[in-house]
mmCIF file of C-alpha atoms in Angstrom:
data_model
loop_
_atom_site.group_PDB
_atom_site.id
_atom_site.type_symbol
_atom_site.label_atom_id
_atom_site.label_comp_id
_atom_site.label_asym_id
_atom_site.label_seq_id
_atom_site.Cartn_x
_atom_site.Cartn_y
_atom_site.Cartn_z
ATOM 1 C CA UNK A 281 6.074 -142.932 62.490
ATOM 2 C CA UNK A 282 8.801 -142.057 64.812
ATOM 3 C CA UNK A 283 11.076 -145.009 63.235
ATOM 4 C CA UNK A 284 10.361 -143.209 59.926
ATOM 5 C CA UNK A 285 11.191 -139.655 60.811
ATOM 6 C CA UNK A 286 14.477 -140.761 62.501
ATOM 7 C CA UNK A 287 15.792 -142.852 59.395
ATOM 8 C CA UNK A 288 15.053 -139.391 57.788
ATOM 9 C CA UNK A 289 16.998 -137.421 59.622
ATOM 10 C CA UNK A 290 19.735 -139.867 59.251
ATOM 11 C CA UNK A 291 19.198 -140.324 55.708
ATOM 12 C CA UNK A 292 19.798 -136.167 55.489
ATOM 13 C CA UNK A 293 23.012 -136.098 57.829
ATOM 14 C CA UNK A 294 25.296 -136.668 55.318
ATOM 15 C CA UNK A 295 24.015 -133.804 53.367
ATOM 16 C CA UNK A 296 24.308 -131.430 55.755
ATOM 17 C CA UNK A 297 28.193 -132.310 56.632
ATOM 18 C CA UNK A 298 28.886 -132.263 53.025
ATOM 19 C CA UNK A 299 27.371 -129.062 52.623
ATOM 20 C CA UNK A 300 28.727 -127.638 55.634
ATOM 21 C CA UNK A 301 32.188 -129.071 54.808
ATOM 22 C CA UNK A 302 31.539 -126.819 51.045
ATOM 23 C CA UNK A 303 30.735 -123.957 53.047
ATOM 24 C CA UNK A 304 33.875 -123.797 55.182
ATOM 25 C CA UNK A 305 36.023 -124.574 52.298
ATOM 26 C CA UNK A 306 34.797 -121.710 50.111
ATOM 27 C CA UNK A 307 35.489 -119.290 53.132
ATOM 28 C CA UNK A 308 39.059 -121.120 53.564
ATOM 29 C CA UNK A 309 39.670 -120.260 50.405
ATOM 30 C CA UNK A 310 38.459 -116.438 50.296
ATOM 31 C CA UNK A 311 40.301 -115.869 53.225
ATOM 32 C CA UNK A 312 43.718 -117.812 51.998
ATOM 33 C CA UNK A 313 43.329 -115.567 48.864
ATOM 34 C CA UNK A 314 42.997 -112.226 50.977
ATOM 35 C CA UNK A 315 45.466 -113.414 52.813
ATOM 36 C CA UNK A 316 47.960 -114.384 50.149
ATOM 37 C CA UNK A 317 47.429 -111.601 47.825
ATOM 38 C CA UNK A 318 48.261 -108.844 51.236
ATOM 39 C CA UNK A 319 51.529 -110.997 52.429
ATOM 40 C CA UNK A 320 53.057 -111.002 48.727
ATOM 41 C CA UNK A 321 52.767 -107.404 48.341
ATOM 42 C CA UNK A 322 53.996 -106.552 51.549
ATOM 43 C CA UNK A 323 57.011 -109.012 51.573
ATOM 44 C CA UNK A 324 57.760 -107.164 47.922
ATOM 45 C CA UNK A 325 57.126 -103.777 48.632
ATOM 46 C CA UNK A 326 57.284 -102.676 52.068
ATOM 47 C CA UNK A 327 61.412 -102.650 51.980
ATOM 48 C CA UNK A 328 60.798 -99.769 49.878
ATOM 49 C CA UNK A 329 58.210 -98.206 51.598
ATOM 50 C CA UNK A 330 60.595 -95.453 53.606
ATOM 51 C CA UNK A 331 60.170 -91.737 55.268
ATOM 52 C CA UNK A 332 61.897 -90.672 51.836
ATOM 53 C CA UNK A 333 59.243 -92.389 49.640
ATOM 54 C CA UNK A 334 56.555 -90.909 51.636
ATOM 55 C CA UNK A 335 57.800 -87.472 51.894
ATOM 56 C CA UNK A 336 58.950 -86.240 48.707
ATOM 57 C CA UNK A 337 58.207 -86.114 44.774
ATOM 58 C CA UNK A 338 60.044 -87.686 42.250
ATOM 59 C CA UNK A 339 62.964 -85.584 41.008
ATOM 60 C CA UNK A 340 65.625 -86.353 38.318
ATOM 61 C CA UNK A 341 68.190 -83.654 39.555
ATOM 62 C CA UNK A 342 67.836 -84.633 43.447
ATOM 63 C CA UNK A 343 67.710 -88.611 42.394
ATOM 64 C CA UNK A 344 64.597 -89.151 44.538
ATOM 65 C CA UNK A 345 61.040 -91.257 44.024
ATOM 66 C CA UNK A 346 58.071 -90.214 46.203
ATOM 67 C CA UNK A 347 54.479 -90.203 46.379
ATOM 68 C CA UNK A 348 53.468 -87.158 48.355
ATOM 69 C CA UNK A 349 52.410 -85.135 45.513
ATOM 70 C CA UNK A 350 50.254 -88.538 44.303
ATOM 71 C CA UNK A 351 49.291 -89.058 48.299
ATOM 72 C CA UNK A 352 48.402 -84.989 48.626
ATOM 73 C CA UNK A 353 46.461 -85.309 44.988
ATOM 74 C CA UNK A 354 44.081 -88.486 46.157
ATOM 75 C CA UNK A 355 42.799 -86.481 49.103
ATOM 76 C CA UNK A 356 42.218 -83.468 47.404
ATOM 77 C CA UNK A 357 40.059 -85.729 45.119
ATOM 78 C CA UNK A 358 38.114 -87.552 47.554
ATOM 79 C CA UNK A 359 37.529 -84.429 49.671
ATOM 80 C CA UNK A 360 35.875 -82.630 46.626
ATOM 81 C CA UNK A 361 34.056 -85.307 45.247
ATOM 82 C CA UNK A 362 32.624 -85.654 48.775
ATOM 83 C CA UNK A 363 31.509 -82.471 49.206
ATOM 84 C CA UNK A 364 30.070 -82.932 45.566
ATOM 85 C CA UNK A 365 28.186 -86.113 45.840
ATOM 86 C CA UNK A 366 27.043 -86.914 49.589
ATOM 87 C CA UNK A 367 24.683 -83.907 49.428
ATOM 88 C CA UNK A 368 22.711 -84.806 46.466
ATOM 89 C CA UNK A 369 23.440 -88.560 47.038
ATOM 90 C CA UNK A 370 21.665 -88.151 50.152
ATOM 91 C CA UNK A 371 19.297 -85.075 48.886
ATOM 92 C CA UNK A 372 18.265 -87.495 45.994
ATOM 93 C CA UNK A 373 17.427 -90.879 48.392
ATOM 94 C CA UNK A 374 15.310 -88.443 50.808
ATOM 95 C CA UNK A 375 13.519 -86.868 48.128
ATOM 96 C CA UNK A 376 13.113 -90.751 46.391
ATOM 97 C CA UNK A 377 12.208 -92.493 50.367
ATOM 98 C CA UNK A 378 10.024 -89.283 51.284
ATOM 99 C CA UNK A 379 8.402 -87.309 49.078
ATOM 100 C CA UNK A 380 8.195 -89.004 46.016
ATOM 101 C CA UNK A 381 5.125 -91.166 45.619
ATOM 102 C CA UNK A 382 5.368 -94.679 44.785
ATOM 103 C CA UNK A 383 5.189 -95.188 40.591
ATOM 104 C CA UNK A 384 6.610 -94.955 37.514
ATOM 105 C CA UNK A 385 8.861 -92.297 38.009
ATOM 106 C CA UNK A 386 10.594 -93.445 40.880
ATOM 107 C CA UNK A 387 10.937 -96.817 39.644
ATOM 108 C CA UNK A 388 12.817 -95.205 36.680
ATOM 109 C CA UNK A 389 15.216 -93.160 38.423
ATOM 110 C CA UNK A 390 15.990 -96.001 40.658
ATOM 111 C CA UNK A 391 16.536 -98.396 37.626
ATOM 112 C CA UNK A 392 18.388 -95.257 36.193
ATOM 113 C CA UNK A 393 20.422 -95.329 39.181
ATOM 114 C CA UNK A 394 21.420 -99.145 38.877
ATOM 115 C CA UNK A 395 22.207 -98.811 35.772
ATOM 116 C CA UNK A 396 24.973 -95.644 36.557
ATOM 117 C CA UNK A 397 26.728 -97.660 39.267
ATOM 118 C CA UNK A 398 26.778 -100.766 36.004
ATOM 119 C CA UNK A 399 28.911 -98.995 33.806
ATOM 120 C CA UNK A 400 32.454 -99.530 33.167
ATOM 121 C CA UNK A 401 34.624 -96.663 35.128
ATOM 122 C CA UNK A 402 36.482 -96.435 31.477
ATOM 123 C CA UNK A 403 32.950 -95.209 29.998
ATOM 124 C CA UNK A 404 33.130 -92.471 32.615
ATOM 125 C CA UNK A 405 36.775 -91.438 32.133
ATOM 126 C CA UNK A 406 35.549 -90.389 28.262
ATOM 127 C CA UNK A 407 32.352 -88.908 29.527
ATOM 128 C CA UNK A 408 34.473 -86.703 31.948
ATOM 129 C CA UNK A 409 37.232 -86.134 29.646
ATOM 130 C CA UNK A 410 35.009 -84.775 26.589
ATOM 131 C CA UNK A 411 32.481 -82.701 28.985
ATOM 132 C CA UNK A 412 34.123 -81.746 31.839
ATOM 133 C CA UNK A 413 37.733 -81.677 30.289
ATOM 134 C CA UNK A 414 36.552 -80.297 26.617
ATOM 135 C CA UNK A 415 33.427 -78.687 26.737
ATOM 136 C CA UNK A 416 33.496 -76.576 30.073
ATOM 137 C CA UNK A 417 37.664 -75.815 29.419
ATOM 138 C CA UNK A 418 38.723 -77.756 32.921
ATOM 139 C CA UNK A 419 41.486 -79.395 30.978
ATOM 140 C CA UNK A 420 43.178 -82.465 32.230
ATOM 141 C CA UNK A 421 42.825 -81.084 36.296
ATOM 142 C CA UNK A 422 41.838 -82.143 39.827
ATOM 143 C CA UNK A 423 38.667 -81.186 39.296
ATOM 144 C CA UNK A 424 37.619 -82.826 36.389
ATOM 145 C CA UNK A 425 38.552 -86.008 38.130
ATOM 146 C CA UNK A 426 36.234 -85.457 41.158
ATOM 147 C CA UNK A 427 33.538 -84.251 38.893
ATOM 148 C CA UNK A 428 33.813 -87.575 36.931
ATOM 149 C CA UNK A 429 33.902 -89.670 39.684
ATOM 150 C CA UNK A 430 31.354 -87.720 41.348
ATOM 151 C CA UNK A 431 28.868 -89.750 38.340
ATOM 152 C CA UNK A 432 30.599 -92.829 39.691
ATOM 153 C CA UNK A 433 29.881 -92.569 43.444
ATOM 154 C CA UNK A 434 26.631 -90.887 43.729
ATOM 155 C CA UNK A 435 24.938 -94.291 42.629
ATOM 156 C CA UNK A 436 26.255 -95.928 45.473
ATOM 157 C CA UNK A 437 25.544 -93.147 48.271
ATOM 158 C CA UNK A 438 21.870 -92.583 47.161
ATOM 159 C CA UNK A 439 20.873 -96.598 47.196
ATOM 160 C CA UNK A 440 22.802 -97.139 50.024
ATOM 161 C CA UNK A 441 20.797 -94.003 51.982
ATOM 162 C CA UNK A 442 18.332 -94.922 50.698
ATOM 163 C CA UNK A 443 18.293 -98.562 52.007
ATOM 164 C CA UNK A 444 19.631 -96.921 55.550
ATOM 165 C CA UNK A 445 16.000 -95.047 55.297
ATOM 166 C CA UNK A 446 14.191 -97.637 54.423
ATOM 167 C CA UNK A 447 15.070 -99.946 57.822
ATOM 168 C CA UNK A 448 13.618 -96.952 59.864
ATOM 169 C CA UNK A 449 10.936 -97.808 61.404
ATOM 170 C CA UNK A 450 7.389 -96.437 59.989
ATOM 171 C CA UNK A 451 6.338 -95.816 63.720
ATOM 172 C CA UNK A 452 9.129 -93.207 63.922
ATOM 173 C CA UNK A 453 7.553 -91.308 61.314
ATOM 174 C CA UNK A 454 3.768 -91.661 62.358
ATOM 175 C CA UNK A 455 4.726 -90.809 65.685
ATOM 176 C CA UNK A 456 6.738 -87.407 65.233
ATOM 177 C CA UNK A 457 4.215 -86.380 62.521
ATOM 178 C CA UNK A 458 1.455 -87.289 64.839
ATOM 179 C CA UNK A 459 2.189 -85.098 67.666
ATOM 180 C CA UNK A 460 2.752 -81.923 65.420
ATOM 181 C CA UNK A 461 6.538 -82.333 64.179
ATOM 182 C CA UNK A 462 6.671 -80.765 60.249
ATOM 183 C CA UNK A 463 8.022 -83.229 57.672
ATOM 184 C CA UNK A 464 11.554 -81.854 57.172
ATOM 185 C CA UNK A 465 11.857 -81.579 61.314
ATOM 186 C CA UNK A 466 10.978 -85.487 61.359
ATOM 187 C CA UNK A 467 13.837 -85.954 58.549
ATOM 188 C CA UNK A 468 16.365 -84.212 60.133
ATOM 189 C CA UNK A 469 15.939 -84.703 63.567
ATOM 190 C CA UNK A 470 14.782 -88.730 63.439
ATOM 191 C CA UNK A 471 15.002 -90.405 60.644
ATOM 192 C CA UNK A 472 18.226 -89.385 59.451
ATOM 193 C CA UNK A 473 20.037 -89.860 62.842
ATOM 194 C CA UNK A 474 18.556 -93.495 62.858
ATOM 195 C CA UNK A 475 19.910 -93.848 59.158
ATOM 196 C CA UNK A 476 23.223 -92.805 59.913
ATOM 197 C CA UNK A 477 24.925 -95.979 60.283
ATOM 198 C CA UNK A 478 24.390 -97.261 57.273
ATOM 199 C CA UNK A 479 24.676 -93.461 55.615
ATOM 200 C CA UNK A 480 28.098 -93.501 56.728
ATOM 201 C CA UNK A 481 29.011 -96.843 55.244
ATOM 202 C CA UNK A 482 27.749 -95.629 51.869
ATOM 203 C CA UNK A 483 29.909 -93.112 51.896
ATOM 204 C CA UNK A 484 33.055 -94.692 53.377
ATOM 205 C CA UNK A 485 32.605 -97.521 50.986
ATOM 206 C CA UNK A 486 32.715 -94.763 48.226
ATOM 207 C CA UNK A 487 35.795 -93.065 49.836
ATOM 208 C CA UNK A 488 37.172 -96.771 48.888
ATOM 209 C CA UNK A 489 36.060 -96.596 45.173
ATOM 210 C CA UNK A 490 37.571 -93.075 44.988
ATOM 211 C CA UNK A 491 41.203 -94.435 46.320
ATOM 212 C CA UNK A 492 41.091 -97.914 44.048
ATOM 213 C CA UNK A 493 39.765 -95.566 40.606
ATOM 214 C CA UNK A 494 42.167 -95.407 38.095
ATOM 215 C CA UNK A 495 40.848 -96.014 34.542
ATOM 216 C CA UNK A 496 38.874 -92.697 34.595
ATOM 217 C CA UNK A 497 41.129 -90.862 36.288
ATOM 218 C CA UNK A 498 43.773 -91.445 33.784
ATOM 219 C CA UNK A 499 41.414 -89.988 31.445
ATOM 220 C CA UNK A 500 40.328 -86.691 33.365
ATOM 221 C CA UNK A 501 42.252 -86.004 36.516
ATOM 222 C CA UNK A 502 46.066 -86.685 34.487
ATOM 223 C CA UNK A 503 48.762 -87.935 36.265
ATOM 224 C CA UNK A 504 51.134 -84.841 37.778
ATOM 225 C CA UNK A 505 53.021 -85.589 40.574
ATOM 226 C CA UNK A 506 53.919 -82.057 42.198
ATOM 227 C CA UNK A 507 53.247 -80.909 45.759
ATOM 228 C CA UNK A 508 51.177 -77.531 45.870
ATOM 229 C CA UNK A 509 53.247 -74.257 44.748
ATOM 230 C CA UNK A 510 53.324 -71.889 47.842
ATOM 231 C CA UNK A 511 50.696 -69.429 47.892
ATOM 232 C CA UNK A 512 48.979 -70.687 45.038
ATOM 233 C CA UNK A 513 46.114 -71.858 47.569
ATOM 234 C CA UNK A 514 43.763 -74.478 47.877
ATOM 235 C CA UNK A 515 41.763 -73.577 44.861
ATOM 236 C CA UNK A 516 44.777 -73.350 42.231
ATOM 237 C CA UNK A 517 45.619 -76.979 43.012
ATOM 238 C CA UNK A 518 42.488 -77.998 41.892
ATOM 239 C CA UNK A 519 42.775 -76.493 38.216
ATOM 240 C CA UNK A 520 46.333 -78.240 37.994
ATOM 241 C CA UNK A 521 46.835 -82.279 36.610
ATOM 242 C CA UNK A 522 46.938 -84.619 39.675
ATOM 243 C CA UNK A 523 48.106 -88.112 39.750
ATOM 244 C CA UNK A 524 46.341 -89.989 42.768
ATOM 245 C CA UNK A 525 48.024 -93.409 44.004
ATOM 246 C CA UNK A 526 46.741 -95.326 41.344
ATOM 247 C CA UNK A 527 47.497 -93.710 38.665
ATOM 248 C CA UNK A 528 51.360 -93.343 39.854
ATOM 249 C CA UNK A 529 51.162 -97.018 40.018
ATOM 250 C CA UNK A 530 50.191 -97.848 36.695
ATOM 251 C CA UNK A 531 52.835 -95.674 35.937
ATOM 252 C CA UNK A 532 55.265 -97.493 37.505
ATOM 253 C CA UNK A 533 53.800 -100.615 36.532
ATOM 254 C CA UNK A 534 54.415 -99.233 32.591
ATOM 255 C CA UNK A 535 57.794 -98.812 33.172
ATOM 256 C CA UNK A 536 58.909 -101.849 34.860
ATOM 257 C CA UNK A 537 59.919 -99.898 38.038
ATOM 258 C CA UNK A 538 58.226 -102.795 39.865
ATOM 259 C CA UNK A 539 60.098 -101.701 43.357
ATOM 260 C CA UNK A 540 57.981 -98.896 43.557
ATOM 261 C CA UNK A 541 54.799 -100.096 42.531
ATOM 262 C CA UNK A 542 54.312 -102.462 44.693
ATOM 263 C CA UNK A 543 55.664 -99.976 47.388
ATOM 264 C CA UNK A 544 52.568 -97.881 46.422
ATOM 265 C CA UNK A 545 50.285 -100.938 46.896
ATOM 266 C CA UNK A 546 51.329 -100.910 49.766
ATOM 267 C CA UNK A 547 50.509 -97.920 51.087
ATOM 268 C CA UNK A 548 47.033 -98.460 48.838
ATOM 269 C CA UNK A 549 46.345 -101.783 51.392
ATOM 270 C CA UNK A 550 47.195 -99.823 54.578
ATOM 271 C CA UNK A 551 44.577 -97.436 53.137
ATOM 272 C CA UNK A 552 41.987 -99.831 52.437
ATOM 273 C CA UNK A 553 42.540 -101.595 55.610
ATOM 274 C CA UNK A 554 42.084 -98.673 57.570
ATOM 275 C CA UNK A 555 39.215 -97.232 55.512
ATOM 276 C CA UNK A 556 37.355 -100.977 56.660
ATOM 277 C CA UNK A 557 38.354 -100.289 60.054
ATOM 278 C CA UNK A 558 37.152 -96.897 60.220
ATOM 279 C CA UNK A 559 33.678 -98.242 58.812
ATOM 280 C CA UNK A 560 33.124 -100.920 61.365
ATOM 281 C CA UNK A 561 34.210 -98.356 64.087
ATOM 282 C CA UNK A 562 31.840 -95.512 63.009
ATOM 283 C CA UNK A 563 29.216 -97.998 62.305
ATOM 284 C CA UNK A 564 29.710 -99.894 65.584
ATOM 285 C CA UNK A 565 29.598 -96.408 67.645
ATOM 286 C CA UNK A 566 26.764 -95.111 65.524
ATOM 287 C CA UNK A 567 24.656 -98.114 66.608
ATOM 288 C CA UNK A 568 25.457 -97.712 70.129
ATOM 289 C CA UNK A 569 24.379 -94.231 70.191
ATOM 290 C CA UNK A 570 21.277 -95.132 68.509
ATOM 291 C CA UNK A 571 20.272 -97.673 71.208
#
């Protein structure tokens, strides 16, 4: 029997290293990708990439090319499509975790909610565009880009809260309801602190979406380049066109200026890369905390 069970294992050996030889060489080559795709558009565009290009707005009379208007537009947009969707991203997968009980309506807002985060960002540009844009007279503005892409990112925050809820454990609850705590208190003083980890990468990851959008934004948000007039205020930006990153680099891309696009992607990567960072950080701290 022994004899048997060793020619087995022997028998399976090969197997394994062939499988395990498959397995390193797919992550050889996801990593060679990443790492191929970063170091040709930073050997292309960080030459270009100067205190000039970062500091001021294109201008035919001065002979300059910058992206601070773009870079000053893309954080207006993620700010207020923040402040839009985490609340009732979050609101929404408490009220579906919580309260709701168990049945056909909340298995039809969460299929509802799989099927948002499914369709094409293109389908939401129009959606914006004719609603937003055309119906409630926000024109092609700020603020008819974070309302569009609030559609797009609230999807993602709500399942991913929703998940984060979901790995609390059920003792947690039983045991602050037990001795007396109200069911908000045990929300917002338990379960939600425990959830925050993975809370905060739902949102981070949709801070990432925000910066990479472009195909809706072109549609909604428009593509001015201008810094914000003086004293016209936070609030008259937002009514104005605003070109984020991408869109200045499809721009660029249109008009063969391919210097300066891939001086943007730069910037875009050093964006992304720190965005990642900041997620395993926060995440990393948050669990610490927790423990």
């Amino acid at each position: 029997m022994e004899n048997s069970a060793s020619i087995l294992v022997k028998k399976n050996r090969p197997k394994e290293i062939l499988l395990n030889m498959l397995i390193y060489a797919c992550a050889a080559v996801s990593i060679f990708l990443l790492v191929g795709i970063m170091a040709y558009v930073f050997i292309k565009g960080f030459p270009y990439v100067t205190k000039e290009f970062l500091t001021t707005v294109p201008s035919a009379l001065k002979g300059t090319f910058g992206i601070a208007g773009n870079i000053v537009n893309t954080l207006y947009i993620i700010i207020i499509t923040l402040l839009i969707a985490t609340p009732v991203g979050v609101g929404a997968a408490i009220y579906l975790n919580e309260y709701a009980k168990p049945g056909k309506v909340v298995r039809l807002v969460e299929f509802t909610t799989e099927t948002l985060s499914g369709i094409p960002s293109i389908i939401f540009g129009l959606f914006g565009m004719v609603f937003f844009g055309g119906t409630l007279h926000l024109g092609y503005s700020i603020l008819t880009g974070a309302l569009t892409l609030t559609l797009m990112v609230l999807p993602l925050i709500t399942r991913n809260t929703q998940e984060a809820l979901k790995t609390v454990p059920e003792s947690y609850r039983s045991g602050a309801l037990g001795i007396g705590a109200t069911k908000w208190y045990m929300i917002r003083t338990i379960l939600l602190p425990s959830a925050m980890p993975g809370i905060v990468t739902g949102i981070i990851l949709a801070i990432g979406r925000i910066v990479g959008e472009s195909a809706a934004l072109l549609f909604t948000a428009g593509s001015g380049y201008l810094l914000p007039k003086a004293g016209a205020g936070i609030f008259g930006k937002i009514l104005e066109p605003g070109g984020t990153l991408t869109i200045q680099l499809y721009l660029s891309m249109s008009k063969a200026k391919y210097d300066q696009a891939f001086g943007i992607a730069v910037v875009l990567l050093v964006i992304v890369l720190c965005i990642n960072m900041l997620t395993k950080l926060i995440s990393h701290r948050l669990d610490v905390n927790k423990r």
